[in-house]
PDB file of C-alpha atoms in Angstrom:
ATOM      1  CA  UNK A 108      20.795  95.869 106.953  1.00 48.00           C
ATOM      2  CA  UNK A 109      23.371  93.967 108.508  1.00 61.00           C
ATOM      3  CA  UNK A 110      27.107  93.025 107.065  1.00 77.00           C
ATOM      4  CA  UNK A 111      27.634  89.937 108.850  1.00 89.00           C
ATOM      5  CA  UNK A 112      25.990  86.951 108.968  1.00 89.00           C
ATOM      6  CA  UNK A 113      27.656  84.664 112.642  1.00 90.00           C
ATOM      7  CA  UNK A 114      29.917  86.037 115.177  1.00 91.00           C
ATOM      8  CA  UNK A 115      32.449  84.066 112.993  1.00 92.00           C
ATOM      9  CA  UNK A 116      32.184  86.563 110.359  1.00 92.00           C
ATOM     10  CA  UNK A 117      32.699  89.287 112.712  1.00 93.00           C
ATOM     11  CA  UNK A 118      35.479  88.332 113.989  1.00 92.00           C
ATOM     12  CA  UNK A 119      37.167  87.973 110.735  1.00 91.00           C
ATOM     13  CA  UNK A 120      36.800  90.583 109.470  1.00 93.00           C
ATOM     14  CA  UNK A 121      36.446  89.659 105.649  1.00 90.00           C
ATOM     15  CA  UNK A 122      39.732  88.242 106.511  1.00 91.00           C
ATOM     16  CA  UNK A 123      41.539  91.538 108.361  1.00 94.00           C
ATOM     17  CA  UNK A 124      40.627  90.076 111.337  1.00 94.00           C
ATOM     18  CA  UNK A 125      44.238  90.288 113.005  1.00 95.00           C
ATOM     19  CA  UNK A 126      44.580  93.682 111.269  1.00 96.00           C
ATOM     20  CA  UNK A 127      41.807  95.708 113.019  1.00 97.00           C
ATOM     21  CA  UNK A 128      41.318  93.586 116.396  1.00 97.00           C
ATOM     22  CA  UNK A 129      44.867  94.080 117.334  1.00 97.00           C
ATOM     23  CA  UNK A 130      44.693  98.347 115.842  1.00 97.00           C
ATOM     24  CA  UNK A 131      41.487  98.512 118.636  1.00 98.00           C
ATOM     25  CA  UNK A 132      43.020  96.028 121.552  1.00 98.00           C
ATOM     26  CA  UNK A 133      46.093  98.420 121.530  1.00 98.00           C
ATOM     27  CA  UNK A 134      44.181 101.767 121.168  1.00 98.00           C
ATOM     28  CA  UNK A 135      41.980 100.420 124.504  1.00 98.00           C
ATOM     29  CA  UNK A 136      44.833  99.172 126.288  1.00 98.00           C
ATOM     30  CA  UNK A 137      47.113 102.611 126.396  1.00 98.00           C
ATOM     31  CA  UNK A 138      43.685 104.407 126.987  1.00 98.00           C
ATOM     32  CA  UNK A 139      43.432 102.179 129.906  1.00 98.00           C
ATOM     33  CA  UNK A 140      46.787 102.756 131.199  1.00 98.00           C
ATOM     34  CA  UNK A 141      46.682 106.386 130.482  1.00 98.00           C
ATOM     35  CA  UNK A 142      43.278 106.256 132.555  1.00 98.00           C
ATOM     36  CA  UNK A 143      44.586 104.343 135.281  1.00 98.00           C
ATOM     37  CA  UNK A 144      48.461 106.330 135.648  1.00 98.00           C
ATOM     38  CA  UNK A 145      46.363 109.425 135.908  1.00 97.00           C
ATOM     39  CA  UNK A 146      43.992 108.032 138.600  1.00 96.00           C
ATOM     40  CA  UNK A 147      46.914 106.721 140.578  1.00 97.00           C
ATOM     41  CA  UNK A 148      49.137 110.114 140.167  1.00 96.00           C
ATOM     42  CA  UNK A 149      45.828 111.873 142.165  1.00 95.00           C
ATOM     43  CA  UNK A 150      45.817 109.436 144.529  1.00 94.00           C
ATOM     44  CA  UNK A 151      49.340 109.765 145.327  1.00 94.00           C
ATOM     45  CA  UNK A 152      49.383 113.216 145.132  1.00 93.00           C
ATOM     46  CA  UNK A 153      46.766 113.198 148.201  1.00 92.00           C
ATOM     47  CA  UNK A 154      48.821 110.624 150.162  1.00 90.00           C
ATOM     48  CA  UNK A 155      51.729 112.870 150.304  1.00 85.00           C
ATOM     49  CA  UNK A 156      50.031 115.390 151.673  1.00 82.00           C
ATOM     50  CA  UNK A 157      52.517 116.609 154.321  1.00 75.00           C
TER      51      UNK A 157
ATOM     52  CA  UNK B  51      43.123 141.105 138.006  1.00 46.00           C
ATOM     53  CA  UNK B  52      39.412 139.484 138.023  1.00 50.00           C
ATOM     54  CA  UNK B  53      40.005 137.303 135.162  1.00 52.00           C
ATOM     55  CA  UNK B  54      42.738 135.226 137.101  1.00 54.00           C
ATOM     56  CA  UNK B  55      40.459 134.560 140.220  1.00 51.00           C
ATOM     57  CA  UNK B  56      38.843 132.122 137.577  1.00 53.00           C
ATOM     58  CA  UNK B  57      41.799 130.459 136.756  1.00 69.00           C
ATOM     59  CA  UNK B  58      43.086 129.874 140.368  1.00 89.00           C
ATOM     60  CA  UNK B  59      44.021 126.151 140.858  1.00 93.00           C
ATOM     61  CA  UNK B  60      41.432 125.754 143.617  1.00 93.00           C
ATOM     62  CA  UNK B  61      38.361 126.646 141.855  1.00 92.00           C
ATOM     63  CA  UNK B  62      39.532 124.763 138.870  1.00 94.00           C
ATOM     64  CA  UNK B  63      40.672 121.463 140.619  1.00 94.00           C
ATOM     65  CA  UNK B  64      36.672 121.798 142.193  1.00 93.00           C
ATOM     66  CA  UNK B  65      35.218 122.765 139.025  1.00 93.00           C
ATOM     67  CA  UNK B  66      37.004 120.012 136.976  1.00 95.00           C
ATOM     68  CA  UNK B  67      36.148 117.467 140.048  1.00 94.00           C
ATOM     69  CA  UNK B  68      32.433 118.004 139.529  1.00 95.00           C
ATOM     70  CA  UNK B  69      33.023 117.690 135.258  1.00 96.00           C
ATOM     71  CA  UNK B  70      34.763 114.326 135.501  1.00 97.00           C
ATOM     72  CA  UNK B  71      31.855 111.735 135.917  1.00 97.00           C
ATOM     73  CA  UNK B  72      29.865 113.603 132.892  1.00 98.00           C
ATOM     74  CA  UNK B  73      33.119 113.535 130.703  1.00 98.00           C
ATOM     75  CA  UNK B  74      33.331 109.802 131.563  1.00 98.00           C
ATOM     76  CA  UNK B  75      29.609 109.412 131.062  1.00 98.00           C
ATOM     77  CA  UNK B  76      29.975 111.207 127.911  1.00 98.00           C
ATOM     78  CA  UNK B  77      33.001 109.494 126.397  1.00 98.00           C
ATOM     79  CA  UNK B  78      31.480 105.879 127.158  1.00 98.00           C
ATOM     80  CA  UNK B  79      28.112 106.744 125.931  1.00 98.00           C
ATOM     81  CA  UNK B  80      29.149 108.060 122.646  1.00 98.00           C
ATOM     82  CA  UNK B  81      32.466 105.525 121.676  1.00 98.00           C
ATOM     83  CA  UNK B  82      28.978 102.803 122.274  1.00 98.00           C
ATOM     84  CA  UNK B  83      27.432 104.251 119.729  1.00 98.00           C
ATOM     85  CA  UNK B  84      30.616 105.144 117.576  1.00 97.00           C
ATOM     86  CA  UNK B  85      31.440 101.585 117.599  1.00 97.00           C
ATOM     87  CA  UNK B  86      27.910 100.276 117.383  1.00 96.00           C
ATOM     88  CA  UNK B  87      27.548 102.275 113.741  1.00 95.00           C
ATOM     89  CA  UNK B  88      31.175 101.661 112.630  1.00 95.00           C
ATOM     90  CA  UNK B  89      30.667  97.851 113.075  1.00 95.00           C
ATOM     91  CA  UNK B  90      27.146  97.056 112.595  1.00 93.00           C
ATOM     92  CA  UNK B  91      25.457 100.014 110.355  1.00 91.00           C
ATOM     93  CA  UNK B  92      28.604 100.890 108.184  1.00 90.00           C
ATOM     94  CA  UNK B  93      28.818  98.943 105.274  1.00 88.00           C
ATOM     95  CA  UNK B  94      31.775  97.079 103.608  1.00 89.00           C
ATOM     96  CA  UNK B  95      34.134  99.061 101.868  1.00 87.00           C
ATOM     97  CA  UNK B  96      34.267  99.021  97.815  1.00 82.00           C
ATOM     98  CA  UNK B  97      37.909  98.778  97.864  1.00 84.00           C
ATOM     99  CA  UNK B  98      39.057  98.047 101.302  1.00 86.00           C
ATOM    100  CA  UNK B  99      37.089  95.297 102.378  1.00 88.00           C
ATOM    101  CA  UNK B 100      36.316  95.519 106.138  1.00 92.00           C
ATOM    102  CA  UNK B 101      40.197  96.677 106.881  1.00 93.00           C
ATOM    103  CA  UNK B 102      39.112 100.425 106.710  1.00 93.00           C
ATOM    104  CA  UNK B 103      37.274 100.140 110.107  1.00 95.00           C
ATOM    105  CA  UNK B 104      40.402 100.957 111.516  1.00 97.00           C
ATOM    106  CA  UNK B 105      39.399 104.641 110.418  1.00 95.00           C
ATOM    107  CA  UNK B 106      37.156 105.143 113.390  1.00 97.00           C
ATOM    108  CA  UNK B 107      40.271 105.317 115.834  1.00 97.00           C
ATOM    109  CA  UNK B 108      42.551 106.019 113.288  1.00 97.00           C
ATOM    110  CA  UNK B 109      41.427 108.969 112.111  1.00 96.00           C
ATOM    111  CA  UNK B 110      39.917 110.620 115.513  1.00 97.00           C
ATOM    112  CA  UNK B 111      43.561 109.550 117.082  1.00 98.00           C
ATOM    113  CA  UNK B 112      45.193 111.613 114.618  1.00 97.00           C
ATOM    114  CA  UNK B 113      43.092 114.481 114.708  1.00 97.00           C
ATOM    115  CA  UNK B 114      43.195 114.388 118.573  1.00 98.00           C
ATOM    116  CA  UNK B 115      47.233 114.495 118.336  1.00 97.00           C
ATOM    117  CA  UNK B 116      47.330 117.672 116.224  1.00 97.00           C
ATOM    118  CA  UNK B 117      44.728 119.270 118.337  1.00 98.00           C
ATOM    119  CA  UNK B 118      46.274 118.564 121.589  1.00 98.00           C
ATOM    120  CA  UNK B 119      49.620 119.939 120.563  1.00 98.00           C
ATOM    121  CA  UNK B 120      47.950 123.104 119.194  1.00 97.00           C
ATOM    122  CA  UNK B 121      46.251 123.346 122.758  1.00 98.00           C
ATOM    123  CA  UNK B 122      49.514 122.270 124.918  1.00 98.00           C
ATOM    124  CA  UNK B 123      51.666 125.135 122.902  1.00 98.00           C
ATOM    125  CA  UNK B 124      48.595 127.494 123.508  1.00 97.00           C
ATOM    126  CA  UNK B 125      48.280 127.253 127.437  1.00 97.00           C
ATOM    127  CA  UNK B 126      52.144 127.244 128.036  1.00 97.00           C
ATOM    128  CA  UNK B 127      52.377 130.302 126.049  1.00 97.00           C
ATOM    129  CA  UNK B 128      49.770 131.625 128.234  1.00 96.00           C
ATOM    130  CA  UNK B 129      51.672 130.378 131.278  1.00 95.00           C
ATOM    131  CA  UNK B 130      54.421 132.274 129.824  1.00 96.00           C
ATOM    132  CA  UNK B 131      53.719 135.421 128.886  1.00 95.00           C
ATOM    133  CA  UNK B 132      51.047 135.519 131.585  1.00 94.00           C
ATOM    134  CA  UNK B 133      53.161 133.995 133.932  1.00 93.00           C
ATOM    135  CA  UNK B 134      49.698 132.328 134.869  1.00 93.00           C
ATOM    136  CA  UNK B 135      50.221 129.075 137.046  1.00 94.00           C
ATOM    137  CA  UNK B 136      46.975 126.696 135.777  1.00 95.00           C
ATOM    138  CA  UNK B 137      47.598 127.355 132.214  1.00 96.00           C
ATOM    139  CA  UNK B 138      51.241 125.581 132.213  1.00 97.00           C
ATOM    140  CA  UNK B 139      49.652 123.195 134.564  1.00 97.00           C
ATOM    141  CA  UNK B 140      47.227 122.214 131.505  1.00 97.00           C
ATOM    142  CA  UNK B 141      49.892 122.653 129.279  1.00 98.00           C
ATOM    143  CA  UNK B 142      52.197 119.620 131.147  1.00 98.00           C
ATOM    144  CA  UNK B 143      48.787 117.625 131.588  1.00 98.00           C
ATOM    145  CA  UNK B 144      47.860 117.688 127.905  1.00 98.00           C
ATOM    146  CA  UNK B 145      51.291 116.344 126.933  1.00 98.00           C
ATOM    147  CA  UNK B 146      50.911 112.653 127.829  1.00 98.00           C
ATOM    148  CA  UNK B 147      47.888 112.451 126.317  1.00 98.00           C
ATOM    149  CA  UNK B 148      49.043 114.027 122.640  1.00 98.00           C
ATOM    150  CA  UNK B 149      51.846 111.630 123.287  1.00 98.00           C
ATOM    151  CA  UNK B 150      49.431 108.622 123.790  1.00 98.00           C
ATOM    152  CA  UNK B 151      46.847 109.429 121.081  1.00 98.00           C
ATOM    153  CA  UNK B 152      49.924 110.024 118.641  1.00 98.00           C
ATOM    154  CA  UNK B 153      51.367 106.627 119.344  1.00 98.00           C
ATOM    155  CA  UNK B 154      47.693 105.158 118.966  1.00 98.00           C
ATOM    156  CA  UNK B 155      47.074 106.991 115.301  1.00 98.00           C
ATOM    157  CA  UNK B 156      50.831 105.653 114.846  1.00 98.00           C
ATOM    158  CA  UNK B 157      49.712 102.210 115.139  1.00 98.00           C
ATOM    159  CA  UNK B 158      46.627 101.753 114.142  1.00 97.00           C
ATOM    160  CA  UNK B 159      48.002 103.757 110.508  1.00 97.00           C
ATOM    161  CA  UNK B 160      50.543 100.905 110.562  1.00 97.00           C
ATOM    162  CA  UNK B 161      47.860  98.292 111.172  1.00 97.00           C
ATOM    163  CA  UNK B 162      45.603  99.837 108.190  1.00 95.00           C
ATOM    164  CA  UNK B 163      49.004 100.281 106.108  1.00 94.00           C
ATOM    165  CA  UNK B 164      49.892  96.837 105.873  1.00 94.00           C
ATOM    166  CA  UNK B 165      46.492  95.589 104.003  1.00 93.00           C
ATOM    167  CA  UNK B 166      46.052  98.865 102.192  1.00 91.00           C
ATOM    168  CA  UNK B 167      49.559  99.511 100.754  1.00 90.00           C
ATOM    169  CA  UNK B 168      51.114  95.810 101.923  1.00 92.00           C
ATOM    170  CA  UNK B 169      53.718  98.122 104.144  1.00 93.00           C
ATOM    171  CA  UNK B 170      53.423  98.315 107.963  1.00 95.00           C
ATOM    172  CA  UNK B 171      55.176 102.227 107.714  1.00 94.00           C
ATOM    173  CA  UNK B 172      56.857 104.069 104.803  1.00 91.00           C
ATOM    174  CA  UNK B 173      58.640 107.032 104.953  1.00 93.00           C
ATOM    175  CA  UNK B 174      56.525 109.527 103.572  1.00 89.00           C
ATOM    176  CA  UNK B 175      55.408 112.830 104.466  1.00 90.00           C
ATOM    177  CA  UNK B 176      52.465 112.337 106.204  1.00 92.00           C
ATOM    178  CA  UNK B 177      53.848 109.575 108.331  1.00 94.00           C
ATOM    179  CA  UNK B 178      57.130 110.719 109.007  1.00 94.00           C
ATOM    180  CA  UNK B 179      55.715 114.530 110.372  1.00 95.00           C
ATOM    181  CA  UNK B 180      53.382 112.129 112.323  1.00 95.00           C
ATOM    182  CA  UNK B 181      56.739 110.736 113.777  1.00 97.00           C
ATOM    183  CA  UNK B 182      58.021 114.091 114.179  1.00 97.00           C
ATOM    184  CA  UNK B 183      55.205 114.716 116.583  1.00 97.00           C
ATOM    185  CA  UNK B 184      55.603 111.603 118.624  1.00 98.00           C
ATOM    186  CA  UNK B 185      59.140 113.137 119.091  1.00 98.00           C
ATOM    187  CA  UNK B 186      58.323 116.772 119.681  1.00 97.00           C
ATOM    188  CA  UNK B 187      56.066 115.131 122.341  1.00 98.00           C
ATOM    189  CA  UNK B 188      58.745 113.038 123.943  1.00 98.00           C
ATOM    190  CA  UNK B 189      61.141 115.874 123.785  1.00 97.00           C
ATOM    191  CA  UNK B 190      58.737 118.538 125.590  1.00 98.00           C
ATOM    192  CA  UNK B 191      58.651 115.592 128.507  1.00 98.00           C
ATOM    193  CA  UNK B 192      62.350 114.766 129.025  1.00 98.00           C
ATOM    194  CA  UNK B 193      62.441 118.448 129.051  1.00 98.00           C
ATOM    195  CA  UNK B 194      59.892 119.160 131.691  1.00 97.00           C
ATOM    196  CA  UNK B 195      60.956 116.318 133.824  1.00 96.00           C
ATOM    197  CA  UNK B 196      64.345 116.987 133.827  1.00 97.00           C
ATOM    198  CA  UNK B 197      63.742 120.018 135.374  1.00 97.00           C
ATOM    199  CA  UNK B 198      63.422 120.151 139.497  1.00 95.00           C
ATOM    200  CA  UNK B 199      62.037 123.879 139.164  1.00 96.00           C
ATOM    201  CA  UNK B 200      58.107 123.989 137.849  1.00 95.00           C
ATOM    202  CA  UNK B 201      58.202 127.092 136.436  1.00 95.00           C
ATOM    203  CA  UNK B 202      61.582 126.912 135.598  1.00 96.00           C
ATOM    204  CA  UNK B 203      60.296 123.468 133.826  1.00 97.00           C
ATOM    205  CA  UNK B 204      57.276 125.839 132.394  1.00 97.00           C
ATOM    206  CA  UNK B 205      59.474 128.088 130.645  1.00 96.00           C
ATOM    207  CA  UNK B 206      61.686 125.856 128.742  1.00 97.00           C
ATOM    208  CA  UNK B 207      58.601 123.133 127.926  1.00 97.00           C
ATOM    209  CA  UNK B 208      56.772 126.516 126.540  1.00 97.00           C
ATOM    210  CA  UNK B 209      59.236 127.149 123.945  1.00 97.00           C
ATOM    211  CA  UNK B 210      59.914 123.434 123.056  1.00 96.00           C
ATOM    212  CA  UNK B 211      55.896 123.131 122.701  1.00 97.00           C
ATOM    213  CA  UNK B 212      55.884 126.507 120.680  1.00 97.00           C
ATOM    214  CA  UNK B 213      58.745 126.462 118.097  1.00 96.00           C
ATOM    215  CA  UNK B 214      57.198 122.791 117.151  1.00 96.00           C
ATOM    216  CA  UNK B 215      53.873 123.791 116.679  1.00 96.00           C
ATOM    217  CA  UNK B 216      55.076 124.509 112.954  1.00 93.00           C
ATOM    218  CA  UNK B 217      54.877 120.735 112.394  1.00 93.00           C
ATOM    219  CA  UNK B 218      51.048 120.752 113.205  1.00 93.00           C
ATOM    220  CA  UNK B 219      49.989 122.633 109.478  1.00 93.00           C
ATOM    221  CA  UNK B 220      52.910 120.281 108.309  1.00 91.00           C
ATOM    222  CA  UNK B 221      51.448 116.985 108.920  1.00 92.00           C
ATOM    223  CA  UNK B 222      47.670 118.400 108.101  1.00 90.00           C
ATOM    224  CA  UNK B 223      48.855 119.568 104.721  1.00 88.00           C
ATOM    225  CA  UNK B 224      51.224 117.182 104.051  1.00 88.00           C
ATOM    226  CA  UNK B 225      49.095 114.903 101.587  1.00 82.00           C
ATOM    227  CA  UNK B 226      48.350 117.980 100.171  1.00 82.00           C
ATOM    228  CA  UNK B 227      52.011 119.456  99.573  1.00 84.00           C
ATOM    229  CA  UNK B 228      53.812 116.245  98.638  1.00 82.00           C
ATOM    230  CA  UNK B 229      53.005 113.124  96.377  1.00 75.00           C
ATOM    231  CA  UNK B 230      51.892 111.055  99.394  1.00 73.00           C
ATOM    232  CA  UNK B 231      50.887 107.516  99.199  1.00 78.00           C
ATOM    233  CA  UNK B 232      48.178 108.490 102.755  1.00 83.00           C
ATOM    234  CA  UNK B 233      44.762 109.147 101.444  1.00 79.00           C
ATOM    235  CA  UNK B 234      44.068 112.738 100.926  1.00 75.00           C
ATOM    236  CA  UNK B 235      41.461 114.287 103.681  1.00 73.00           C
ATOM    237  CA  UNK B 236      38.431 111.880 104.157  1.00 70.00           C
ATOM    238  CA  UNK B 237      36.873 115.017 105.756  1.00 67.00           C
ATOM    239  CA  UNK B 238      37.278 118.907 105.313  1.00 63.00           C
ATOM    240  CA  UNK B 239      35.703 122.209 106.138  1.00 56.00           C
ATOM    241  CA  UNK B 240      35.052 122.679 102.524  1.00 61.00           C
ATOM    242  CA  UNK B 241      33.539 120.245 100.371  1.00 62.00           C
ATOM    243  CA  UNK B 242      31.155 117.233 101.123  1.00 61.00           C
ATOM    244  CA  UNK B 243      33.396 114.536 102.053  1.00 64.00           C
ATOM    245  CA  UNK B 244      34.035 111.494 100.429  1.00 63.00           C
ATOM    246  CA  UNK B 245      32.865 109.151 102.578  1.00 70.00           C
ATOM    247  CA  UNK B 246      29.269 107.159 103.014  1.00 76.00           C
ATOM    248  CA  UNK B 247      26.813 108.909 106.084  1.00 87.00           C
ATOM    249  CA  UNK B 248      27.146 105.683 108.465  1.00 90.00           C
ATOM    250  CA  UNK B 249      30.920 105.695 107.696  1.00 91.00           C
ATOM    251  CA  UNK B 250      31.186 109.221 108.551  1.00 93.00           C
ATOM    252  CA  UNK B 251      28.737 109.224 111.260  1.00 94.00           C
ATOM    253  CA  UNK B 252      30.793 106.381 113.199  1.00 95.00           C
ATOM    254  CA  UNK B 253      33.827 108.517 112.798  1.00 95.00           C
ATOM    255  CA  UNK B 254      32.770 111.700 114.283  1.00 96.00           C
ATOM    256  CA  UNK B 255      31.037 109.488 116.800  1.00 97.00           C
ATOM    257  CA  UNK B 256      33.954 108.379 117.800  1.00 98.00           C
ATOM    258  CA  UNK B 257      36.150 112.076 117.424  1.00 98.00           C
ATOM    259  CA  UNK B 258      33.313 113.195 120.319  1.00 98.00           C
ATOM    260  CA  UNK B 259      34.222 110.428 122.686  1.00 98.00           C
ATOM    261  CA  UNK B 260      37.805 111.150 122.309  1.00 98.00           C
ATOM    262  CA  UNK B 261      37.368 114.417 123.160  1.00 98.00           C
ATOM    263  CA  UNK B 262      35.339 113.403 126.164  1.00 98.00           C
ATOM    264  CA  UNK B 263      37.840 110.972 127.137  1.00 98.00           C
ATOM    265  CA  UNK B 264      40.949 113.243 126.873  1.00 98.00           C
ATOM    266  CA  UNK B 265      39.191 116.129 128.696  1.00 98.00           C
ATOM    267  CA  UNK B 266      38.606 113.718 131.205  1.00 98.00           C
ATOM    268  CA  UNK B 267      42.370 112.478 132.023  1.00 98.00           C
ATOM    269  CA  UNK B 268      43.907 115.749 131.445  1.00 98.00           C
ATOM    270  CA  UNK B 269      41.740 116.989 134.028  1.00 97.00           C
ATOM    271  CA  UNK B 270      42.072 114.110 135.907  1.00 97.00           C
ATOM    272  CA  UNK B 271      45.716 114.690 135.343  1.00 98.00           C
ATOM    273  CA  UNK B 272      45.590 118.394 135.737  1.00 97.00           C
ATOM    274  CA  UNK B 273      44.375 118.464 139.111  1.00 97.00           C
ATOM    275  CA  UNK B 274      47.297 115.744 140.482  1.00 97.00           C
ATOM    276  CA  UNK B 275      49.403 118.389 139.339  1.00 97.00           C
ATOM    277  CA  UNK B 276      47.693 121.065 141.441  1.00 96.00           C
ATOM    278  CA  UNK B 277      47.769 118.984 143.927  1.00 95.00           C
ATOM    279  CA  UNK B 278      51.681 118.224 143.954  1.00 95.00           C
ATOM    280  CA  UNK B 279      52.375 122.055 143.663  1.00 94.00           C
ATOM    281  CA  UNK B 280      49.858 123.554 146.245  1.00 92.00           C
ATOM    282  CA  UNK B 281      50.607 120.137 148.524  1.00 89.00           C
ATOM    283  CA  UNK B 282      51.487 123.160 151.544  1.00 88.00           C
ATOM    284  CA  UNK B 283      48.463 125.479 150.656  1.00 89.00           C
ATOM    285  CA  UNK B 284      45.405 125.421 153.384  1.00 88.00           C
ATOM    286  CA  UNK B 285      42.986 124.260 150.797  1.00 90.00           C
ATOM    287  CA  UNK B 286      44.869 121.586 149.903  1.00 91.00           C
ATOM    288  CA  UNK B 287      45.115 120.192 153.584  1.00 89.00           C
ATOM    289  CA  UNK B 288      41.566 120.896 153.715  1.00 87.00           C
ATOM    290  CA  UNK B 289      40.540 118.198 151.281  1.00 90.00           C
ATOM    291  CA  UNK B 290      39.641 114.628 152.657  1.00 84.00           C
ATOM    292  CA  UNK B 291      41.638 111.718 151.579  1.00 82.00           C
ATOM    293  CA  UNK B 292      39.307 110.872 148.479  1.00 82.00           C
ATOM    294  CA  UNK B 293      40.325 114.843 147.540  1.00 79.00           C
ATOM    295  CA  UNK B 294      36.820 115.779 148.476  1.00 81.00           C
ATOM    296  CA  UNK B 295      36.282 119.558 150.350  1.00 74.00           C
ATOM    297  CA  UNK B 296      35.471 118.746 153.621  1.00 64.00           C
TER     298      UNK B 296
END
């Protein structure tokens, strides 16, 4: 089975395209940031080691 | 006093260290296969069209928000009453991510709102306790941060995180208790639920690697925290500067 039929398609999304893209582009970037803020507080953390 | 030699900092900032690249491992390998089934198995809704795929962050992000509150309000009442250092140290970890993964079911609701109901937010009672727990989350920070003491900070984040824990049954019953216009439970303990297998399949798919991933940064956050407290403790200057033992 498969729903869509060119990458066109896809990224429409029947026509919701701006609707879900820009719901998963903001879930992925705050995970990022949240990722990367945590990584950087460690690092830190280390650094100031006195 | 045993029990507590298992929840000293040390051992858990080396237990959690060796954890991490699984978690991450974990949380890529299943939101590829989430993702995979939510976009190329899962068929077109009836009703919907293809705006429903929001569900499979939607819904995990919302679940993940309650949960991590629950947990948060759990571990700094254990901090508490047990006056045990690594639980509040969990409990102020877990907080930015409930306040992240609330803000994320937040949006992505309003993103799915607009096509389903042609509103971007109304104020109804599943969205506005949702609200409530973006707040309770912001509140329980400004709190904590505020605060130059840590356990001083503990203390009055513990009973911030524990009288709001009432809103957690609020939002989950909300559609329940009130008219609502949010969909009822796509998913319940009881009862098949109401969605198709690939549909449903793709969602818990993609609960799992949320799980994976927030174990992951609170841990990741959890032991920065250890670190800032025990900064003066030998084991702590023991630790090479990639905070490997030596």
């Amino acid at each position: 089975m498969m729903t869509w039929h060119s990458a066109h398609e896809f990224f429409a999304m029947g026509g919701y395209g701006a609707y879900v893209w820009s719901a998963y582009a903001v879930t992925a970037a705050l995970l990022g940031i949240e990722a990367w803020l945590a990584r950087r507080r460690r690092r830190r953390a280390l650094e100031r080691r006195p | 006093m045993k029990l507590f030699t298992f929840a000293a900092p040390s051992r858990f900032y080396r237990l959690s260290g060796r954890l991490l690249p699984w978690l991450w491992i974990a949380a890529a390998v299943l939101a590829y296969a989430g993702l995979y089934i939510g976009f190329f198995v899962a068929p077109t809704d009836a009703q919907q069209g293809e705006a429903y795929r929001i569900i499979f962050i939607h819904v995990p992000a919302a679940w993940m928000s309650m949960v991590i509150y629950l947990a948060m309000a759990g571990w700094a009442a254990v901090g508490w009453v047990l006056n045990a250092r690594m639980a509040s140290m969990l409990a102020r970890a877990l907080a930015p991510s409930g306040l992240v993964f609330t803000l994320i079911a937040l949006w992505t609701g309003a993103a799915w709102g607009k096509p389903a109901w042609g509103t971007w937010w109304v104020w109804d009672a599943r969205l506005t306790s949702e609200l409530i727990l973006l707040f309770l989350y912001l509140g329980y920070l400004a709190l904590t941060e505020a605060i130059d003491d840590p356990r001083r900070a503990d203390r009055a984040g513990a009973l911030v995180a524990i009288v709001g824990a009432i809103n957690v049954p609020v939002i989950y019953f909300s559609v329940r208790w009130w008219n609502t216009l949010h969909q009822g439970a796509s998913v319940s303990l009881t009862g098949a639920p109401t969605m198709a297998s690939a549909m449903l399949l793709a969602m818990l798919l993609m609960t799992f690697a949320f799980w994976a991933y927030a174990f992951a940064v609170v841990f990741m956050r959890a032991r920065a925290i250890v670190l800032e407290r025990e900064r003066d403790a030998a084991w702590v200057q023991g630790l090479t500067t990639m905070g490997h033992a030596a």
